[in-house]
Coordinates of C-alpha atoms in Angstrom, one line a residue:
X1 CA 0.0 0.0 0.0
X2 CA 1.4 3.4 -1.1
X3 CA 1.8 6.4 1.3
X4 CA -0.9 8.2 -0.6
X5 CA -3.4 5.4 -0.1
X6 CA -2.5 5.3 3.7
X7 CA -3.4 9.1 3.8
X8 CA -6.7 8.4 2.1
X9 CA -7.6 5.7 4.6
X10 CA -6.6 8.0 7.5
X11 CA -8.7 10.9 6.1
X12 CA -12.0 9.7 7.8
X13 CA -10.2 9.6 11.1
X14 CA -9.0 13.2 10.6
X15 CA -12.5 14.3 10.0
X16 CA -13.9 12.4 13.0
X17 CA -11.4 14.0 15.2
X18 CA -12.0 17.5 13.7
X19 CA -15.7 16.9 14.5
X20 CA -14.9 16.0 18.1
X21 CA -12.7 19.1 18.3
X22 CA -15.6 21.2 16.9
X23 CA -18.1 19.8 19.4
X24 CA -15.6 20.3 22.3
X25 CA -15.2 23.9 21.3
X26 CA -18.9 24.5 21.0
X27 CA -19.4 22.9 24.4
X28 CA -16.8 25.3 25.9
X29 CA -18.3 28.3 24.1
X30 CA -15.1 28.7 21.9
X31 CA -15.2 29.2 18.2
X32 CA -13.2 26.5 16.3
X33 CA -12.9 25.5 12.7
X34 CA -14.2 28.6 11.0
X35 CA -15.4 27.3 7.6
X36 CA -13.4 29.5 5.2
X37 CA -10.1 29.0 7.1
X38 CA -10.7 25.3 7.4
X39 CA -11.4 25.0 3.7
X40 CA -8.3 27.1 3.0
X41 CA -6.1 24.9 5.2
X42 CA -7.5 21.6 3.9
X43 CA -7.2 22.9 0.4
X44 CA -3.5 23.3 0.9
X45 CA -3.3 19.8 2.5
X46 CA -4.9 18.3 -0.6
X47 CA -2.6 20.2 -2.9
X48 CA 0.4 19.0 -0.9
X49 CA -0.7 15.3 -1.3
X50 CA -1.7 15.5 -5.0
X51 CA 1.6 17.3 -5.8
X52 CA 3.5 14.7 -3.8
X53 CA 2.6 12.2 -6.5
X54 CA 5.1 13.9 -8.6
X55 CA 7.6 15.1 -5.9
X56 CA 7.8 11.9 -3.9
X57 CA 10.1 10.5 -6.6
X58 CA 12.5 13.4 -5.7
X59 CA 12.4 12.7 -2.0
X60 CA 12.3 9.0 -1.9
X61 CA 14.2 8.4 -5.2
X62 CA 17.1 10.5 -4.1
X63 CA 17.1 8.9 -0.7
X64 CA 17.1 5.4 -2.2
X65 CA 19.9 6.4 -4.7
X66 CA 22.0 7.7 -1.7
X67 CA 21.3 4.5 0.3
X68 CA 22.5 2.4 -2.6
X69 CA 25.7 4.5 -3.0
X70 CA 26.8 5.7 0.5
X71 CA 25.3 3.3 3.1
X72 CA 28.0 2.5 5.6
X73 CA 26.2 -0.5 7.2
X74 CA 23.7 -2.6 5.3
X75 CA 21.6 -4.8 7.6
X76 CA 17.9 -5.0 6.7
X77 CA 17.3 -7.7 9.4
X78 CA 18.3 -5.2 12.1
X79 CA 16.3 -2.3 10.7
X80 CA 13.1 -4.3 10.4
X81 CA 13.3 -5.6 14.0
X82 CA 11.4 -3.8 16.7
X83 CA 14.5 -2.1 18.1
X84 CA 15.7 -1.2 14.5
X85 CA 12.3 0.5 13.8
X86 CA 12.5 2.4 17.1
X87 CA 16.0 3.6 16.2
X88 CA 15.0 4.6 12.8
X89 CA 12.1 6.7 14.1
X90 CA 14.4 8.3 16.6
X91 CA 16.9 9.1 13.8
X92 CA 14.0 10.4 11.7
X93 CA 12.8 12.7 14.4
X94 CA 16.3 14.0 15.0
X95 CA 16.7 14.8 11.3
X96 CA 13.2 16.4 11.2
X97 CA 14.2 18.6 14.1
X98 CA 17.1 20.1 12.1
X99 CA 14.9 20.4 9.0
X100 CA 12.3 22.1 10.8
X101 CA 14.7 24.3 12.7
X102 CA 16.4 25.4 9.4
X103 CA 13.0 25.9 8.0
X104 CA 12.7 28.8 10.4
X105 CA 16.3 30.1 10.0
X106 CA 17.0 29.9 6.3
X107 CA 14.7 32.0 4.0
X108 CA 14.5 29.6 1.1
X109 CA 13.5 26.8 3.5
X110 CA 11.0 29.1 5.2
X111 CA 9.5 29.9 1.9
X112 CA 8.3 26.2 1.8
X113 CA 7.4 25.9 5.5
X114 CA 5.6 29.1 5.8
X115 CA 2.5 27.6 4.3
X116 CA 1.9 25.5 7.5
X117 CA 2.1 28.6 9.6
X118 CA -0.1 31.1 7.6
X119 CA -3.4 30.3 9.3
X120 CA -4.4 32.7 12.0
X121 CA -6.3 29.8 13.8
X122 CA -5.0 26.8 15.5
X123 CA -6.9 23.7 15.1
X124 CA -6.8 20.3 13.7
X125 CA -7.4 21.6 10.1
X126 CA -4.1 23.5 10.5
X127 CA -2.3 20.3 11.0
X128 CA -3.2 19.3 7.4
X129 CA -2.2 22.7 6.0
X130 CA 1.1 21.6 4.3
X131 CA 3.5 22.9 1.8
X132 CA 3.8 21.6 -1.9
X133 CA 7.5 22.5 -2.3
X134 CA 9.1 21.2 0.9
X135 CA 10.5 18.1 -1.0
X136 CA 12.6 20.2 -3.3
X137 CA 15.3 20.7 -0.5
X138 CA 13.9 18.8 2.5
X139 CA 15.4 15.5 1.4
X140 CA 18.9 16.7 2.0
X141 CA 18.3 16.6 5.8
X142 CA 17.6 12.9 5.8
X143 CA 20.8 11.8 4.0
X144 CA 22.4 10.8 7.4
X145 CA 19.8 8.2 7.6
X146 CA 20.9 6.8 4.3
X147 CA 24.5 7.0 5.4
X148 CA 23.5 5.0 8.4
X149 CA 22.0 2.3 6.2
X150 CA 18.3 2.7 7.1
X151 CA 16.5 1.0 4.1
X152 CA 14.2 3.2 2.0
X153 CA 11.0 1.2 3.1
X154 CA 11.8 1.9 6.7
X155 CA 12.5 5.5 6.0
X156 CA 9.1 6.0 4.3
X157 CA 7.2 4.2 7.0
X158 CA 8.9 6.0 10.0
X159 CA 8.5 9.3 8.1
X160 CA 4.7 8.6 7.9
X161 CA 4.5 7.8 11.5
X162 CA 6.3 11.0 12.5
X163 CA 3.9 13.0 10.3
X164 CA 0.7 11.4 11.5
X165 CA 1.8 11.8 15.2
X166 CA 1.8 15.6 14.6
X167 CA -1.8 15.8 13.6
X168 CA -3.3 15.7 17.1
X169 CA -1.0 18.4 18.7
X170 CA -2.6 21.1 16.5
X171 CA -5.5 22.0 18.9
X172 CA -6.4 24.4 21.6
X173 CA -8.8 22.0 23.3
X174 CA -6.1 19.9 25.0
X175 CA -4.3 21.8 27.9
X176 CA -1.2 21.0 29.7
X177 CA -0.3 17.3 30.0
X178 CA 2.3 17.3 32.9
X179 CA 5.2 15.0 32.5
X180 CA 4.3 14.3 28.9
X181 CA 5.0 18.0 27.9
X182 CA 8.5 17.6 29.2
X183 CA 9.5 14.7 26.8
X184 CA 7.1 15.0 23.8
X185 CA 5.8 17.4 21.4
X186 CA 2.3 18.1 22.8
X187 CA -0.5 20.6 22.0
X188 CA 0.9 23.1 24.5
X189 CA 4.4 22.9 23.2
X190 CA 3.3 23.1 19.6
X191 CA 1.0 26.0 20.2
X192 CA 4.1 27.9 21.2
X193 CA 5.7 26.9 17.9
X194 CA 2.9 28.4 15.9
X195 CA 2.8 31.7 17.8
X196 CA 4.3 35.0 16.5
X197 CA 4.8 36.5 20.0
X198 CA 8.3 37.6 20.6
X199 CA 9.0 35.1 23.3
X200 CA 7.5 32.2 21.4
X201 CA 9.0 33.0 18.0
X202 CA 11.1 30.1 16.5
X203 CA 10.8 27.7 19.3
X204 CA 9.7 24.1 20.0
X205 CA 10.7 22.4 16.6
X206 CA 10.4 18.8 17.7
X207 CA 8.2 16.5 15.7
X208 CA 7.6 13.7 18.2
X209 CA 10.2 14.5 20.9
X210 CA 10.5 17.9 22.5
X211 CA 13.7 16.6 24.1
X212 CA 15.7 18.0 21.0
X213 CA 14.6 21.5 21.8
X214 CA 15.7 21.2 25.5
X215 CA 19.1 19.8 24.3
X216 CA 19.7 22.5 21.7
X217 CA 18.3 25.5 23.4
X218 CA 15.2 26.2 21.4
X219 CA 12.5 25.1 24.0
X220 CA 10.0 27.6 25.3
X221 CA 7.2 26.8 27.7
X222 CA 3.7 28.0 27.2
X223 CA 2.9 31.0 29.5
X224 CA -0.7 31.1 30.6
X225 CA -0.3 34.9 31.0
X226 CA 0.7 35.5 27.4
X227 CA -1.8 33.9 25.0
X228 CA -0.5 32.7 21.7
X229 CA -1.2 34.8 18.6
X230 CA -1.1 32.7 15.4
X231 CA -0.2 33.2 11.8
X232 CA 2.9 34.7 10.2
X233 CA 4.4 38.1 10.7
X234 CA 3.9 38.8 6.9
X235 CA 0.2 38.0 6.7
X236 CA -1.1 36.0 3.8
X237 CA -4.7 37.4 3.8
X238 CA -5.7 35.0 1.0
X239 CA -7.4 31.7 0.5
X240 CA -5.6 31.1 -2.8
X241 CA -3.6 27.9 -2.5
X242 CA -1.1 28.8 -5.3
X243 CA -0.4 32.3 -3.7
X244 CA 0.0 30.6 -0.3
X245 CA 2.7 28.4 -1.7
X246 CA 4.3 31.2 -3.7
X247 CA 4.1 34.2 -1.4
X248 CA 7.4 34.0 0.4
X249 CA 9.3 32.8 -2.7
X250 CA 7.9 35.9 -4.4
X251 CA 9.0 38.2 -1.6
X252 CA 12.5 36.7 -1.6
X253 CA 12.7 37.0 -5.5
X254 CA 11.6 40.6 -5.3
X255 CA 14.3 41.4 -2.8
X256 CA 16.9 39.5 -4.8
X257 CA 15.9 41.3 -8.1
X258 CA 16.2 44.8 -6.5
X259 CA 19.3 44.2 -4.4
X260 CA 22.3 46.2 -6.0
X261 CA 25.1 43.8 -4.9
X262 CA 25.4 40.4 -6.3
X263 CA 26.4 39.1 -2.9
X264 CA 23.1 40.4 -1.5
X265 CA 21.1 38.9 -4.4
X266 CA 22.4 35.5 -3.3
X267 CA 22.5 36.0 0.4
X268 CA 18.8 36.8 0.6
X269 CA 18.0 33.2 -0.1
X270 CA 20.1 31.9 2.7
X271 CA 19.7 34.7 5.3
X272 CA 17.2 34.4 8.1
X273 CA 13.7 35.1 6.9
X274 CA 12.8 38.7 6.6
X275 CA 16.4 39.9 6.1
X276 CA 16.9 42.5 3.4
X277 CA 19.9 44.6 2.3
X278 CA 19.8 48.2 3.4
X279 CA 19.3 49.5 -0.3
X280 CA 16.2 47.4 -0.7
X281 CA 14.8 48.2 2.9
X282 CA 15.3 51.9 2.0
X283 CA 13.6 51.7 -1.4
X284 CA 10.7 49.4 -0.3
X285 CA 10.1 50.2 3.4
X286 CA 7.9 47.8 5.5
X287 CA 6.2 48.7 8.8
X288 CA 7.7 47.1 11.9
X289 CA 5.7 44.0 13.1
X290 CA 3.1 45.0 15.7
X291 CA 1.3 42.0 17.4
X292 CA -1.6 44.3 18.2
X293 CA -2.2 44.9 14.6
X294 CA -3.1 41.4 13.5
X295 CA -6.7 41.5 12.2
X296 CA -8.3 38.2 11.3
X297 CA -8.7 37.7 7.6
X298 CA -12.3 36.8 7.2
X299 CA -14.1 37.9 4.1
X300 CA -17.9 37.8 4.5
X301 CA -19.8 34.7 3.2
X302 CA -23.5 34.6 2.6
X303 CA -25.4 31.6 3.7
X304 CA -25.8 30.3 0.2
X305 CA -22.1 30.7 -0.4
X306 CA -21.3 28.6 2.8
X307 CA -23.5 25.9 1.5
X308 CA -21.9 26.1 -1.9
X309 CA -18.4 25.9 -0.5
X310 CA -19.2 23.0 1.8
X311 CA -20.7 21.0 -1.1
X312 CA -17.8 21.9 -3.5
X313 CA -15.3 20.9 -0.9
X314 CA -17.0 17.5 -0.3
X315 CA -16.9 16.8 -4.1
X316 CA -13.3 18.0 -4.3
X317 CA -12.3 15.8 -1.4
X318 CA -13.8 12.8 -3.1
X319 CA -12.0 13.6 -6.3
X320 CA -8.6 14.0 -4.5
X321 CA -9.2 10.7 -2.7
X322 CA -9.9 8.9 -6.0
X323 CA -6.8 10.5 -7.6
X324 CA -4.5 9.5 -4.7
X325 CA -5.8 6.0 -4.5
X326 CA -5.1 5.2 -8.2
X327 CA -2.1 7.5 -8.9
X328 CA 0.7 5.1 -8.3
X329 CA -0.5 2.8 -10.9
X330 CA -1.7 5.5 -13.5
X331 CA 0.5 6.8 -16.4
X332 CA 2.2 10.1 -15.8
X333 CA 0.2 11.9 -18.5
X334 CA -3.1 10.8 -16.9
X335 CA -1.9 11.9 -13.5
X336 CA -0.8 15.2 -14.9
X337 CA -4.2 15.9 -16.4
X338 CA -6.2 14.9 -13.3
X339 CA -3.8 16.9 -11.2
X340 CA -4.4 20.1 -13.2
X341 CA -8.1 19.4 -13.1
X342 CA -8.0 19.2 -9.4
X343 CA -5.7 22.3 -9.2
X344 CA -8.3 24.4 -11.3
X345 CA -11.1 23.2 -9.0
X346 CA -9.1 24.1 -5.8
X347 CA -8.3 27.5 -7.1
X348 CA -11.7 28.3 -8.3
X349 CA -13.3 27.2 -4.9
X350 CA -10.9 29.4 -3.0
X351 CA -11.6 32.4 -5.3
X352 CA -15.3 31.8 -4.7
X353 CA -14.9 31.6 -0.9
X354 CA -12.9 34.8 -1.0
X355 CA -15.4 36.5 -3.1
X356 CA -13.1 37.0 -6.2
X357 CA -15.4 34.9 -8.3
X358 CA -19.1 34.1 -8.2
X359 CA -20.2 30.5 -7.6
X360 CA -21.3 30.3 -11.3
X361 CA -17.9 31.5 -12.4
X362 CA -16.1 29.0 -10.3
X363 CA -18.4 26.2 -11.8
X364 CA -17.6 27.5 -15.3
X365 CA -13.9 27.0 -14.6
X366 CA -14.4 23.6 -13.1
X367 CA -16.5 22.4 -16.0
X368 CA -14.0 23.7 -18.5
X369 CA -11.1 21.8 -16.7
X370 CA -13.2 18.6 -16.7
X371 CA -14.2 19.0 -20.4
X372 CA -10.5 19.4 -21.3
X373 CA -9.3 16.3 -19.3
X374 CA -12.2 14.0 -20.4
X375 CA -11.6 15.0 -24.1
X376 CA -8.0 14.2 -23.8
X377 CA -8.7 10.9 -22.0
X378 CA -11.3 9.8 -24.4
X379 CA -14.1 9.8 -21.8
X380 CA -16.8 10.7 -24.3
X381 CA -19.9 10.5 -22.0
X382 CA -18.4 12.7 -19.4
X383 CA -17.0 15.2 -22.0
X384 CA -20.4 15.5 -23.6
X385 CA -21.7 16.5 -20.2
X386 CA -18.9 18.8 -19.1
X387 CA -18.3 20.7 -22.3
X388 CA -21.9 22.3 -22.7
X389 CA -22.0 22.7 -18.9
X390 CA -19.2 25.2 -19.0
X391 CA -21.2 27.6 -21.2
X392 CA -24.3 26.9 -19.4
X393 CA -22.6 28.0 -16.1
X394 CA -21.2 31.1 -18.0
X395 CA -24.7 32.0 -19.0
X396 CA -25.8 31.5 -15.4
X397 CA -23.0 33.8 -14.2
X398 CA -24.4 36.5 -16.4
X399 CA -27.8 36.0 -15.3
X400 CA -26.7 36.2 -11.6
X401 CA -24.8 39.3 -12.3
X402 CA -27.8 40.9 -13.9
X403 CA -30.0 39.9 -11.0
X404 CA -27.6 41.2 -8.4
X405 CA -27.1 44.4 -10.2
X406 CA -30.9 44.9 -10.6
X407 CA -30.1 47.3 -13.5
X408 CA -31.7 47.4 -16.9
X409 CA -29.8 50.3 -18.5
X410 CA -27.0 48.1 -19.7
X411 CA -29.2 45.6 -21.7
X412 CA -27.2 45.9 -24.9
X413 CA -23.9 44.6 -23.5
X414 CA -25.6 41.8 -21.6
X415 CA -27.6 40.7 -24.7
X416 CA -24.5 40.6 -26.8
X417 CA -22.6 38.7 -24.2
X418 CA -25.4 36.2 -23.9
X419 CA -25.6 35.9 -27.7
X420 CA -21.8 35.3 -27.8
X421 CA -22.1 32.5 -25.1
X422 CA -25.2 30.9 -26.8
X423 CA -23.4 30.8 -30.0
X424 CA -20.3 29.4 -28.3
X425 CA -22.6 26.7 -26.7
X426 CA -24.0 25.8 -30.2
X427 CA -20.4 25.7 -31.6
X428 CA -19.3 23.3 -28.7
X429 CA -22.2 21.0 -29.5
X430 CA -21.7 21.0 -33.2
X431 CA -17.9 20.2 -32.9
X432 CA -18.7 17.3 -30.6
X433 CA -20.8 15.7 -33.4
X434 CA -19.4 14.2 -36.5
X435 CA -19.7 16.0 -39.9
X436 CA -20.9 19.4 -38.3
X437 CA -17.5 21.2 -38.5
X438 CA -19.1 23.9 -40.9
X439 CA -22.1 24.6 -38.6
X440 CA -19.7 24.8 -35.6
X441 CA -17.5 27.2 -37.5
X442 CA -20.5 29.4 -38.3
X443 CA -21.6 29.2 -34.6
X444 CA -18.2 30.5 -33.4
X445 CA -18.2 33.1 -36.2
X446 CA -21.4 34.5 -34.8
X447 CA -19.9 34.3 -31.2
X448 CA -16.9 36.4 -32.4
X449 CA -19.2 38.9 -34.2
X450 CA -21.2 39.4 -31.0
X451 CA -18.0 40.0 -29.1
X452 CA -16.8 42.3 -31.7
X453 CA -19.9 44.4 -31.4
X454 CA -19.8 44.2 -27.5
X455 CA -16.2 45.5 -27.5
X456 CA -17.2 48.4 -29.7
X457 CA -19.5 49.7 -26.9
X458 CA -16.5 50.6 -24.8
X459 CA -14.2 52.2 -27.4
X460 CA -14.1 53.6 -31.0
X461 CA -13.5 51.3 -33.8
X462 CA -9.7 49.9 -33.8
X463 CA -8.5 52.9 -31.8
X464 CA -5.2 50.9 -31.2
X465 CA -3.6 50.8 -34.7
X466 CA -0.7 48.7 -33.5
X467 CA -3.0 46.0 -32.2
X468 CA -5.0 46.0 -35.4
X469 CA -1.9 45.7 -37.5
X470 CA -0.5 42.9 -35.2
X471 CA -3.8 40.9 -35.1
X472 CA -4.3 41.2 -38.8
X473 CA -0.7 40.1 -39.5
X474 CA -1.2 37.1 -37.1
X475 CA -4.5 36.2 -38.8
X476 CA -2.8 36.4 -42.3
X477 CA 0.0 34.2 -41.1
X478 CA -2.4 31.6 -39.7
X479 CA -4.5 31.7 -43.0
X480 CA -1.4 31.2 -45.0
X481 CA -0.2 28.3 -42.9
X482 CA -3.6 26.6 -43.4
X483 CA -3.5 27.3 -47.1
X484 CA -0.1 25.8 -47.5
X485 CA -1.0 22.9 -45.2
X486 CA -3.8 21.8 -47.5
X487 CA -7.0 23.7 -46.5
X488 CA -9.8 22.3 -48.7
X489 CA -10.9 24.7 -51.5
X490 CA -14.6 24.5 -50.1
X491 CA -13.4 25.9 -46.8
X492 CA -11.1 28.6 -47.9
X493 CA -13.7 31.4 -48.1
X494 CA -15.5 30.6 -44.7
X495 CA -12.1 30.1 -43.0
X496 CA -11.0 33.4 -44.4
X497 CA -14.1 35.2 -43.1
X498 CA -13.6 33.5 -39.6
X499 CA -9.9 34.4 -39.4
X500 CA -10.8 38.0 -40.2
X501 CA -13.5 38.1 -37.6
X502 CA -11.4 36.8 -34.8
X503 CA -8.5 39.1 -35.7
X504 CA -10.7 42.1 -35.6
X505 CA -12.4 41.0 -32.4
X506 CA -8.9 40.8 -30.8
X507 CA -7.9 44.2 -32.2
X508 CA -11.1 45.8 -30.9
X509 CA -10.6 44.2 -27.5
X510 CA -7.1 45.9 -27.3
X511 CA -8.6 49.1 -28.6
X512 CA -11.0 48.9 -25.6
X513 CA -8.2 48.3 -23.2
X514 CA -6.3 51.3 -24.6
X515 CA -9.4 53.5 -23.7
X516 CA -10.3 51.9 -20.3
X517 CA -6.8 51.0 -19.1
X518 CA -8.1 48.8 -16.2
X519 CA -7.5 45.3 -15.2
X520 CA -10.9 43.8 -16.4
X521 CA -10.3 45.3 -19.9
X522 CA -6.9 43.8 -20.0
X523 CA -8.3 40.3 -19.0
X524 CA -10.8 40.6 -21.9
X525 CA -8.0 41.6 -24.3
X526 CA -5.8 38.7 -23.1
X527 CA -8.8 36.4 -23.5
X528 CA -9.2 37.3 -27.2
X529 CA -5.6 36.4 -27.7
X530 CA -6.2 33.0 -26.1
X531 CA -9.1 32.6 -28.4
X532 CA -6.8 33.2 -31.4
X533 CA -4.3 30.7 -30.1
X534 CA -7.0 28.1 -29.5
X535 CA -8.5 28.4 -33.1
X536 CA -5.0 28.4 -34.5
X537 CA -4.2 25.1 -32.7
X538 CA -7.5 23.6 -33.7
X539 CA -6.9 24.4 -37.4
X540 CA -3.4 23.3 -37.5
X541 CA -4.3 20.0 -35.8
X542 CA -7.1 19.5 -38.3
X543 CA -5.7 20.7 -41.6
X544 CA -1.9 20.8 -41.3
X545 CA -0.3 18.5 -38.8
X546 CA -1.8 16.5 -35.9
X547 CA -0.4 17.8 -32.7
X548 CA 0.4 15.9 -29.5
X549 CA -2.1 16.4 -26.7
X550 CA -4.1 18.6 -29.2
X551 CA -7.3 18.5 -27.2
X552 CA -5.5 19.6 -24.1
X553 CA -4.0 22.7 -25.8
X554 CA -7.1 23.5 -27.9
X555 CA -9.6 23.3 -25.0
X556 CA -7.4 24.8 -22.3
X557 CA -6.7 27.8 -24.3
X558 CA -10.5 28.0 -25.4
X559 CA -11.8 27.9 -21.8
X560 CA -9.0 30.3 -20.6
X561 CA -10.4 32.7 -23.3
X562 CA -13.9 32.4 -22.3
X563 CA -13.3 32.8 -18.5
X564 CA -11.0 35.9 -19.1
X565 CA -13.6 37.5 -21.3
X566 CA -16.7 36.7 -19.2
X567 CA -15.1 37.5 -15.9
X568 CA -13.4 40.7 -17.3
X569 CA -16.7 42.0 -18.7
X570 CA -18.8 41.3 -15.7
X571 CA -16.1 42.9 -13.3
X572 CA -15.8 45.8 -15.7
X573 CA -19.6 46.3 -15.6
X574 CA -19.5 46.1 -11.8
X575 CA -16.9 48.9 -11.6
X576 CA -18.9 51.1 -14.0
X577 CA -22.0 50.5 -11.7
X578 CA -20.0 51.7 -8.6

């Protein structure tokens, strides 16, 4: 049984314990497991496990390679005896202590570990909030075990034991435990570790044993007169799982890029977290940390959104469990496709919970991701369901926007947008059926003309001459490639009209951006470029040369285009309304 499958089997236990923690907190009148924060933490935990399908090879594979090459003592019989297992667990916990400690003292290692500390709450969901990049450098700290001759299987098992042990210590519902606190990592000891208070900062690194901290001078006892304040000193203030993993890396990269001296550009990656050279600190000042200024990040959620988020999370959890259960036996390409689908769904759910997307927009993204994967994997029945669903959800997003705005003065843009989406829906349906390429082409031509007319409402015709010249040149190049590649004579005229329409649509979108100069208009303009890319890939694959993974590239760029255009137009309309 693989580590991923063990995690899947342990998941119900995690949720039972979280339910007990929630019940205990309610009985004591203390709020625990706020929904948005719990979903944010569990989302990161799921991403950590799905990405581990690919990074586990780095961690375990390199360990196995080191074991084969440098092990000083090979004795599998000893290491698989009860005292061998115990010694291996002790060695692992010792190595983990130093990895964990360096994860707080070296910036590039903190960039990976910070994910686990970003929550401003401390509960069992926080335990599952794990990094997706820790394996990149973390394996280095376990090389002494390979040198000692600990077999890879033993290494994997004791690592899983060490990780699972740490789940229960992430709670405020368990108080002091007397003698246990002196020897082991306990809830009290680990609360200190997660706190940003000055006296608690960078203390109590032990995974199972707290003895390491007592030996190496990093132990701090929990003080009942100074409650722990949780989170990181550079607050995340986001539920986005991608940004949570990238935030500290981005900050270090920004500092490195702007540092004047090459020595500082390199030093910032290895220096303690937060260190910046004087020139960068002067140009980009940051306020000093103030523990009294730590407001909880808690964007409002309506009752309907809470139900939507809970249902979506349950479906996502089932999808992740299914992925992890079969991942070790599936081809790499299949795993990559489903990983990308799950990642898109995780991002969309987080964006909806944070209020950056409506529920219908999130569903549009999820349906588009499913349509792309099911097409590439030949799952025709699921594809025929997911592909039209994406445009149905897009239409629902427009209807929801219109209902929420309670505004009829902007009827023309909404009619044109709905017309473009209905035509796209018709084109999607036609292209799924045999011998309906021409009707599909006509439907998408109508969609592009609706978009073209819609973009004209925000700007004069083709006000950006450079964009007009560029899109027409790209369109001409695309048409020439198709002509040379063997475009049938009967299709030359309709394809020429189609290419001209999409080039003009993109040119007008950029003209609109040149007038409005805001982010939503830029999203729309980028969406039209993605549309041109999608149509180019579709035509090349059909008339010139079959492309590897063609359905992935064609549909991914197509849904990217539709999402950018729809969300950009709706956000732009909302800005104008306010």
